[in-house]
PDB file of C-alpha atoms in Angstrom:
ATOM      1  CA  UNK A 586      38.143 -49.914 -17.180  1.00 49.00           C
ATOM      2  CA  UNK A 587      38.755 -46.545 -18.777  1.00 45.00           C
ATOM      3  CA  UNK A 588      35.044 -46.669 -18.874  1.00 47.00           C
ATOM      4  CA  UNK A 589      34.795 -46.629 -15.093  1.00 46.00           C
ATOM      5  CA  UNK A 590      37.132 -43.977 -14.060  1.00 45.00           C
ATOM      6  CA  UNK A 591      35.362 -41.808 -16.056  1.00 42.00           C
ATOM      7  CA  UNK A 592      32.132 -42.192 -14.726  1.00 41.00           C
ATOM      8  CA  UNK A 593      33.860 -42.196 -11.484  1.00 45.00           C
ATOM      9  CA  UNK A 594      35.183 -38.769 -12.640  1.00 41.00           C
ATOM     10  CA  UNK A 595      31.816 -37.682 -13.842  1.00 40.00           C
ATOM     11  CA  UNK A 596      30.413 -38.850 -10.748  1.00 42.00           C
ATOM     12  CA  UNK A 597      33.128 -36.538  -8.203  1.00 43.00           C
ATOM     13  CA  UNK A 598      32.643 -33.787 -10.402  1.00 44.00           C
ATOM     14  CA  UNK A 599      28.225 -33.860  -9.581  1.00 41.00           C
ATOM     15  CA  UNK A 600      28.966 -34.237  -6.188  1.00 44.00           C
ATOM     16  CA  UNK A 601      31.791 -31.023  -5.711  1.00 46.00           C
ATOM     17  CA  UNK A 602      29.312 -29.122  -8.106  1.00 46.00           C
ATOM     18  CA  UNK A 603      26.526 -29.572  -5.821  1.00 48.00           C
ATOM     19  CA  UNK A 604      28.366 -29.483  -2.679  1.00 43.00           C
ATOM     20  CA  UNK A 605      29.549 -26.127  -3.854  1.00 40.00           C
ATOM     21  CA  UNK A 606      25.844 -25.441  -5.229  1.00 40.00           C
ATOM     22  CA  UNK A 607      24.649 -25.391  -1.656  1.00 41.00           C
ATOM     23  CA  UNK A 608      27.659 -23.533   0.163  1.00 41.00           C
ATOM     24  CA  UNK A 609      26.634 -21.148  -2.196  1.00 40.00           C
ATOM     25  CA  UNK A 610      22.802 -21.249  -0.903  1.00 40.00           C
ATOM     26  CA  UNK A 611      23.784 -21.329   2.746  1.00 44.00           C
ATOM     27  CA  UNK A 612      26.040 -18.160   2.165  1.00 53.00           C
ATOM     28  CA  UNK A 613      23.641 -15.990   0.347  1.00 70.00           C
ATOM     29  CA  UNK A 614      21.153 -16.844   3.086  1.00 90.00           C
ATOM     30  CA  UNK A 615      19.988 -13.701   5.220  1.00 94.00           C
ATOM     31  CA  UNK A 616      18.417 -13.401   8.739  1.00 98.00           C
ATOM     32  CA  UNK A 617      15.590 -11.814   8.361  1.00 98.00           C
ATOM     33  CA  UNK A 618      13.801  -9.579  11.681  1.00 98.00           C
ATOM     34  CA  UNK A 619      10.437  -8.624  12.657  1.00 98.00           C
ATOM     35  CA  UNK A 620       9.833  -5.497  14.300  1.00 98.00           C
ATOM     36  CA  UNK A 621       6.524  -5.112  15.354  1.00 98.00           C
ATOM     37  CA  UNK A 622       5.454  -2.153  16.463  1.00 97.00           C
ATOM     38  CA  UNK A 623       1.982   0.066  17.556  1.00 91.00           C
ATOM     39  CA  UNK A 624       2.392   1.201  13.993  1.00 97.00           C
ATOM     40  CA  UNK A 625       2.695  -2.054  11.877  1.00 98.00           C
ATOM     41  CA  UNK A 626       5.298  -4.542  11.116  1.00 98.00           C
ATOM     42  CA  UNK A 627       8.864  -3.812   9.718  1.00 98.00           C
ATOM     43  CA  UNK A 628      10.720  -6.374   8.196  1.00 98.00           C
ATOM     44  CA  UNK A 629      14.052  -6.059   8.172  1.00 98.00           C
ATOM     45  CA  UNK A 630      17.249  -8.579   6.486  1.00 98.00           C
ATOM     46  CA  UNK A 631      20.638  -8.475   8.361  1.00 98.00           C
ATOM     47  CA  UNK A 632      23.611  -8.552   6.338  1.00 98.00           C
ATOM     48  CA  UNK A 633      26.186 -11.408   5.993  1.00 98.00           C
ATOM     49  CA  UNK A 634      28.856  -9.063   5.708  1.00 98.00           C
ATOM     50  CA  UNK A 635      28.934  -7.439   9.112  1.00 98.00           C
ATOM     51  CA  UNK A 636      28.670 -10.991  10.925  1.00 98.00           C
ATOM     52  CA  UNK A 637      29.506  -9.298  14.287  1.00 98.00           C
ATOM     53  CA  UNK A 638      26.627  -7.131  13.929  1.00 98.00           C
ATOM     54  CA  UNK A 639      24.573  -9.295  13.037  1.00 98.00           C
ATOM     55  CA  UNK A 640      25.316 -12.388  15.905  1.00 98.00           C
ATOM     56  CA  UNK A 641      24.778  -9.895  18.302  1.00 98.00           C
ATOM     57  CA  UNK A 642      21.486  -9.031  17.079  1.00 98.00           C
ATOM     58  CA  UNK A 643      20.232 -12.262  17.250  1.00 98.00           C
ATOM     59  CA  UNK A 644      21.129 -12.866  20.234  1.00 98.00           C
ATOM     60  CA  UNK A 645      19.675  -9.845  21.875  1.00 98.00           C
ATOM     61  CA  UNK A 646      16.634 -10.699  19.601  1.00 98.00           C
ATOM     62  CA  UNK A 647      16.521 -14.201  21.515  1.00 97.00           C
ATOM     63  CA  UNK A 648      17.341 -12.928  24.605  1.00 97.00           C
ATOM     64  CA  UNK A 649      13.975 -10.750  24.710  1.00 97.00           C
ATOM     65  CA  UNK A 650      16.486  -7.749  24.873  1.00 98.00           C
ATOM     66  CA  UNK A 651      13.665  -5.562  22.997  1.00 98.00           C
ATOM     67  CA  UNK A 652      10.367  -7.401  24.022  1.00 97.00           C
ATOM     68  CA  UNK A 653       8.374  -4.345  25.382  1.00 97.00           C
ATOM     69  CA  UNK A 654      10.936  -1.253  24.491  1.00 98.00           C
ATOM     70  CA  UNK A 655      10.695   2.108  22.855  1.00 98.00           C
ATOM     71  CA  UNK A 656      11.818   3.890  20.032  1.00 98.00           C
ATOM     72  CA  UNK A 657      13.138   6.569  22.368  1.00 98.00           C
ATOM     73  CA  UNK A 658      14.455   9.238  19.984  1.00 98.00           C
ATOM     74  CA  UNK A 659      12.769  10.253  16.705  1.00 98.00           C
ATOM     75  CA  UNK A 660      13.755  12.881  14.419  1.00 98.00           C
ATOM     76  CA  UNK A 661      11.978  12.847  11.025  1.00 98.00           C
ATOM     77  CA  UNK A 662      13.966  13.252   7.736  1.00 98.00           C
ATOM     78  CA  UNK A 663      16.700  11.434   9.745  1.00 98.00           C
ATOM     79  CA  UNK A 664      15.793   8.327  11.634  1.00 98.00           C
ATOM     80  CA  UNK A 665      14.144   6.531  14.387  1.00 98.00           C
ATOM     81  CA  UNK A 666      16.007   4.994  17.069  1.00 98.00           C
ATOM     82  CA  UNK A 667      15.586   1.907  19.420  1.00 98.00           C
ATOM     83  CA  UNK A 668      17.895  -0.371  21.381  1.00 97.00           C
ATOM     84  CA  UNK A 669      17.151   0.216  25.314  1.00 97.00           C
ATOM     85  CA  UNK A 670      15.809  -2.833  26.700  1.00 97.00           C
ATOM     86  CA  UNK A 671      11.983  -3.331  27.614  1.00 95.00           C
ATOM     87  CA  UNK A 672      13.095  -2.440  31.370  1.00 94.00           C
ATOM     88  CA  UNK A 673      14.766   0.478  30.171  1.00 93.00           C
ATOM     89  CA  UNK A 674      18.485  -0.710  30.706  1.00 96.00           C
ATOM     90  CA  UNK A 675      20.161   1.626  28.068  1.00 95.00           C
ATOM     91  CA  UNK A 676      22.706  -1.153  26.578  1.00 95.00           C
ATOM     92  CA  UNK A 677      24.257  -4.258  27.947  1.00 97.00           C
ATOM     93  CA  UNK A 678      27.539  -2.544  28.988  1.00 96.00           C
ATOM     94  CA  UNK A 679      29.344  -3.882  26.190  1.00 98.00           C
ATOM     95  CA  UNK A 680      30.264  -2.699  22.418  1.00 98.00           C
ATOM     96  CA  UNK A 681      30.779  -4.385  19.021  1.00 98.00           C
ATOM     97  CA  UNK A 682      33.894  -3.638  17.045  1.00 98.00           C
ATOM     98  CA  UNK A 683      32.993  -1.700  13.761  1.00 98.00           C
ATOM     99  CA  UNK A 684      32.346  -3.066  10.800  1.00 98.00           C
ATOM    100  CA  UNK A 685      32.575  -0.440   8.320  1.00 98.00           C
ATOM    101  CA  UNK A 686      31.743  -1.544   4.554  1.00 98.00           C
ATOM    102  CA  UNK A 687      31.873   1.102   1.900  1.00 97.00           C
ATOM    103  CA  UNK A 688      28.958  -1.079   0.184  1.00 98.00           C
ATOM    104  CA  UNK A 689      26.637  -0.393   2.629  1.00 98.00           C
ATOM    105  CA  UNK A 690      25.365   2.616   3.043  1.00 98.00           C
ATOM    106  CA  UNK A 691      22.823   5.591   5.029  1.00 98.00           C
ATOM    107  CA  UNK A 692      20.375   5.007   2.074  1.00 98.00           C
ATOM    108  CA  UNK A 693      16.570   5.483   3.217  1.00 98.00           C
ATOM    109  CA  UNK A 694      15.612   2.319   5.493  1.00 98.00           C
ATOM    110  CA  UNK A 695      19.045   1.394   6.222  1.00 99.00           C
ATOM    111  CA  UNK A 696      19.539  -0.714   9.828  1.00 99.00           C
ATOM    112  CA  UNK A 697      22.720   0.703  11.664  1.00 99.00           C
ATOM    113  CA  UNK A 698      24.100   0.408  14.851  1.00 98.00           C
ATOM    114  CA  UNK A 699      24.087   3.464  17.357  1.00 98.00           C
ATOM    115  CA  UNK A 700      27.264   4.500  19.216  1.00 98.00           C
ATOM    116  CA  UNK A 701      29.061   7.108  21.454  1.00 97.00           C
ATOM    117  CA  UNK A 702      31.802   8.928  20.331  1.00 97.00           C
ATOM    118  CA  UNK A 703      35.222   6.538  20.527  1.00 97.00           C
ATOM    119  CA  UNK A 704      37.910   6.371  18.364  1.00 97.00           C
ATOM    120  CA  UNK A 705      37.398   3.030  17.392  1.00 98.00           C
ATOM    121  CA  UNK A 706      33.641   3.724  16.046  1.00 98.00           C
ATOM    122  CA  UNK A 707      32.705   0.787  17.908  1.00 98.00           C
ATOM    123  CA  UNK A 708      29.118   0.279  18.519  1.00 98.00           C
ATOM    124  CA  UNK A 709      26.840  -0.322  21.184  1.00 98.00           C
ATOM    125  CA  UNK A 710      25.798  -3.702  22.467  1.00 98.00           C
ATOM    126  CA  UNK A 711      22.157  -2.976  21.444  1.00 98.00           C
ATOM    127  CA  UNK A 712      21.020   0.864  20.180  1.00 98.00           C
ATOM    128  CA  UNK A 713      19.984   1.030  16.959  1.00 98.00           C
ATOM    129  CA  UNK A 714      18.314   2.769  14.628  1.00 98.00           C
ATOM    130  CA  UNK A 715      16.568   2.969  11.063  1.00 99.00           C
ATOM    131  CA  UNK A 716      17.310   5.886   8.842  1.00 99.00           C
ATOM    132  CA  UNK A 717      14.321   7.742   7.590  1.00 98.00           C
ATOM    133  CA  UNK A 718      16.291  10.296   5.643  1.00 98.00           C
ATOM    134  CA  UNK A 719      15.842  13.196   3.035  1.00 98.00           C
ATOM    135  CA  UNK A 720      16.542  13.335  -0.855  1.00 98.00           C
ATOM    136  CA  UNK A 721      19.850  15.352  -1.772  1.00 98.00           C
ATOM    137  CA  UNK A 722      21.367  17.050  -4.283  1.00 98.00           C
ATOM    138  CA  UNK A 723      24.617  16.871  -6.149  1.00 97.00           C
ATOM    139  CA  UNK A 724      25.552  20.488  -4.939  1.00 98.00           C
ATOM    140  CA  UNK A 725      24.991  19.018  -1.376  1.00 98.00           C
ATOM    141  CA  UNK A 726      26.999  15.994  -1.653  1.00 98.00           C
ATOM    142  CA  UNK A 727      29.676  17.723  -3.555  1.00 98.00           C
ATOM    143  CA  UNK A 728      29.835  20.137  -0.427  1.00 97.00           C
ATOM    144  CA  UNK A 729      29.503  16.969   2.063  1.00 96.00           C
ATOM    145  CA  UNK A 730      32.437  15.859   0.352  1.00 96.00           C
ATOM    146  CA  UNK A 731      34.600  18.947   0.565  1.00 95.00           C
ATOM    147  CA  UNK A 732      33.595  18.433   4.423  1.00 93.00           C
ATOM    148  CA  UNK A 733      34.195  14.914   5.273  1.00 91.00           C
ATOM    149  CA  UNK A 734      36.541  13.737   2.767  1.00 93.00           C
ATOM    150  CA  UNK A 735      33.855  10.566   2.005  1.00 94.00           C
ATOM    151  CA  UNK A 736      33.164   9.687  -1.406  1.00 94.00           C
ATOM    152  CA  UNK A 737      30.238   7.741  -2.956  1.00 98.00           C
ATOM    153  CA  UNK A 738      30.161   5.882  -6.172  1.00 98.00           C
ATOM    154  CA  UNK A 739      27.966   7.110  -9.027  1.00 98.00           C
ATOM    155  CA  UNK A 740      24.981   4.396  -7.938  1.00 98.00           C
ATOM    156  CA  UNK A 741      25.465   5.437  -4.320  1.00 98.00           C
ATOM    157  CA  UNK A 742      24.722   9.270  -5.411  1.00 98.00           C
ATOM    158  CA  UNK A 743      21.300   8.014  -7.898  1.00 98.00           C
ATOM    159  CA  UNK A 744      20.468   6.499  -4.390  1.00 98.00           C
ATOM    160  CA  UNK A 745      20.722   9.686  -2.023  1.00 98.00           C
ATOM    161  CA  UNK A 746      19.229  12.032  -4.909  1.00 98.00           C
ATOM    162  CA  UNK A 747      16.362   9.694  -5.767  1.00 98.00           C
ATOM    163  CA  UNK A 748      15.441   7.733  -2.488  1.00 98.00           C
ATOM    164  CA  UNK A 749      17.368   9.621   0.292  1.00 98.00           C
ATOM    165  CA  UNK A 750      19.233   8.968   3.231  1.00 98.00           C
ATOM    166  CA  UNK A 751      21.742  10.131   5.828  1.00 98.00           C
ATOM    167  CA  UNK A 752      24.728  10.388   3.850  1.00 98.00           C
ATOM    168  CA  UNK A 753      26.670  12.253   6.377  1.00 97.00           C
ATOM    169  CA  UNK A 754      26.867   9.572   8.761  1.00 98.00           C
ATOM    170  CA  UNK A 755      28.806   7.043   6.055  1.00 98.00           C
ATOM    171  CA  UNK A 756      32.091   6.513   7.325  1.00 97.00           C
ATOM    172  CA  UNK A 757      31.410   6.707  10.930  1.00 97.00           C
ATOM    173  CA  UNK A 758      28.268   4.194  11.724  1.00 98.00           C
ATOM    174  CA  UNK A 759      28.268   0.470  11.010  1.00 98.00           C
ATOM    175  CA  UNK A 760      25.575  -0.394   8.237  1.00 99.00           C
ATOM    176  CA  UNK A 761      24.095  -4.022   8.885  1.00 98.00           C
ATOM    177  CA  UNK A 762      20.847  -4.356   7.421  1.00 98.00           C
ATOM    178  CA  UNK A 763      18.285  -3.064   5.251  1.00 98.00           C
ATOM    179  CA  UNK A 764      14.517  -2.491   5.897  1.00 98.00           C
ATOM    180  CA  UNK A 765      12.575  -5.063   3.291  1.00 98.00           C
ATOM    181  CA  UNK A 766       9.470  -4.264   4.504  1.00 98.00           C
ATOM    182  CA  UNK A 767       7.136  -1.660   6.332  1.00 98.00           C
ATOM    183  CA  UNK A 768       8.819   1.345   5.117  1.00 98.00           C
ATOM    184  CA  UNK A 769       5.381   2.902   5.368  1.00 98.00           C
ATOM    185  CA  UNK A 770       5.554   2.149   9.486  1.00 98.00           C
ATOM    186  CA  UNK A 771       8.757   3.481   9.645  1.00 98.00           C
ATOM    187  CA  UNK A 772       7.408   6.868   7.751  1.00 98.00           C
ATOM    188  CA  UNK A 773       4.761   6.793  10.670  1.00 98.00           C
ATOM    189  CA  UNK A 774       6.580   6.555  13.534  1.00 98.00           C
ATOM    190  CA  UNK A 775       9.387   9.534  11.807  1.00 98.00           C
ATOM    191  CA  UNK A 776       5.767  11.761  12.414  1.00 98.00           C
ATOM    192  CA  UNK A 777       4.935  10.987  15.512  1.00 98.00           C
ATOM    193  CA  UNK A 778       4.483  14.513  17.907  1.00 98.00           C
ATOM    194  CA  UNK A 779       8.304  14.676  19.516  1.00 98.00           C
ATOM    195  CA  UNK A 780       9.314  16.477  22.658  1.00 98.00           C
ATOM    196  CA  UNK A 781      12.401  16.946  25.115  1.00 98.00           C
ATOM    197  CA  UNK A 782      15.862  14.734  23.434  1.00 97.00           C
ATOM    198  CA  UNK A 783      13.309  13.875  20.406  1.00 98.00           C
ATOM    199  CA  UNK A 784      11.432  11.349  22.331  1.00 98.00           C
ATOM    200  CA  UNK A 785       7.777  10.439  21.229  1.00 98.00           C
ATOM    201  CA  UNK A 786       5.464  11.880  23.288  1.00 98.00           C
ATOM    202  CA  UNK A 787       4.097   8.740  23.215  1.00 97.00           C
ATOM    203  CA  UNK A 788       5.321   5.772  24.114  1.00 97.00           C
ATOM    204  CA  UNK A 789       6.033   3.579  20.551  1.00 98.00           C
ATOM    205  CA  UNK A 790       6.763   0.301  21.928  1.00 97.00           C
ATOM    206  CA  UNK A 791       8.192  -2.636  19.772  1.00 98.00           C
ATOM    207  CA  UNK A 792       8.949  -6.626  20.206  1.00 98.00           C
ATOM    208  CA  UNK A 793      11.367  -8.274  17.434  1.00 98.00           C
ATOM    209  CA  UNK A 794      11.626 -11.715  16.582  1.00 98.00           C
ATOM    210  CA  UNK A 795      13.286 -13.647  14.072  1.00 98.00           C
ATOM    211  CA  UNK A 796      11.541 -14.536  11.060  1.00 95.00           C
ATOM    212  CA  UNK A 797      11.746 -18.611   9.888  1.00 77.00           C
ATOM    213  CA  UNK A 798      11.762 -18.344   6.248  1.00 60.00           C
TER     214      UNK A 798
END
């Protein structure tokens, strides 16, 4: 009997361990987006962590949202933007509560979420953009400090001297993804000949999908 019950026991503790085994899977698992563009591919992950952000997305990745649309506004050292639909709709008239996390940050290839200015830093149903960004000094962030009143950890600060970013917009922007891929495309397109409101010259057109890993 006592033999039993603790193979039983042995038996409920395998199956919790691997139960919890594949929550565990299932919540590190990332979408992961395809921007293809007249430049390349960029391959993108969207983060768990900013689930609002990332549902909407999706579903203005399924939608066809951005089959055919532009990266309308281009500013190199900074970013690249996108988000007006392929018939040149601006946004869908609607905006996503912010989901600030000090984790994620304006680090070089960073996917954020455009806005206009509102109290609420809520973001729009569909602009985004990909930050290109510049290297900075301590000196520079000490003084962006003094300004803003934002501070970085010691790893975020190795991360804006070494590989650059934006780090003036942390704080204010929600931070929902990370370029994985095609950092090279988005160093491209940050070239490209600009003119009136930093808008190509050409026409940089784009389709996302999602990516079935």
């Amino acid at each position: 009997m006592k033999k039993t019950i603790l193979l039983s026991l042995i038996f409920i503790t395998f199956l919790s361990m691997n139960s919890f085994s594949q929550d565990t899977t299932a919540a590190k698992k990332q979408t992961i987006v395809l921007i293809s563009t007249d430049f390349g591919n960029i391959k993108a992950i969207l983060y768990n962590e900013t689930p609002q952000h990332r549902d909407n997305f999706i579903k203005m990745v399924k939608s066809g949202w951005y089959d055919g649309s532009i990266f309308h506004r281009v500013i190199k050292n900074f970013m690249i933007q996108g988000g007006m639909s392929g018939k040149g709709k601006e946004d869908p008239g609607y905006t996503i509560k912010a989901e600030i996390k000090p984790q994620f940050f304006h680090k070089r290839g960073a996917l954020c979420a455009a806005r206009t200015n509102n109290p609420q830093k809520a973001s729009s149903g569909s602009q985004f953009y990909i930050v290109h960004g510049r290297t900075f000094n301590d000196a520079q962030l000490d003084n962006m400090y003094t300004q803003t009143g934002h501070q970085w950890t010691p790893e975020q600060r190795e991360v804006y001297k070494k590989l650059g970013g934006a780090p003036h917009l942390d704080g204010d922007y929600t931070v929902f993804g990370e370029v994985i891929e095609g950092m090279d495309v988005v160093d491209k397109i940050a070239s490209v000949e600009v003119g009136a409101g930093s808008k190509p010259l050409k026409d940089i057109k784009m389709n996302i999908t999602i990516v079935d890993k």
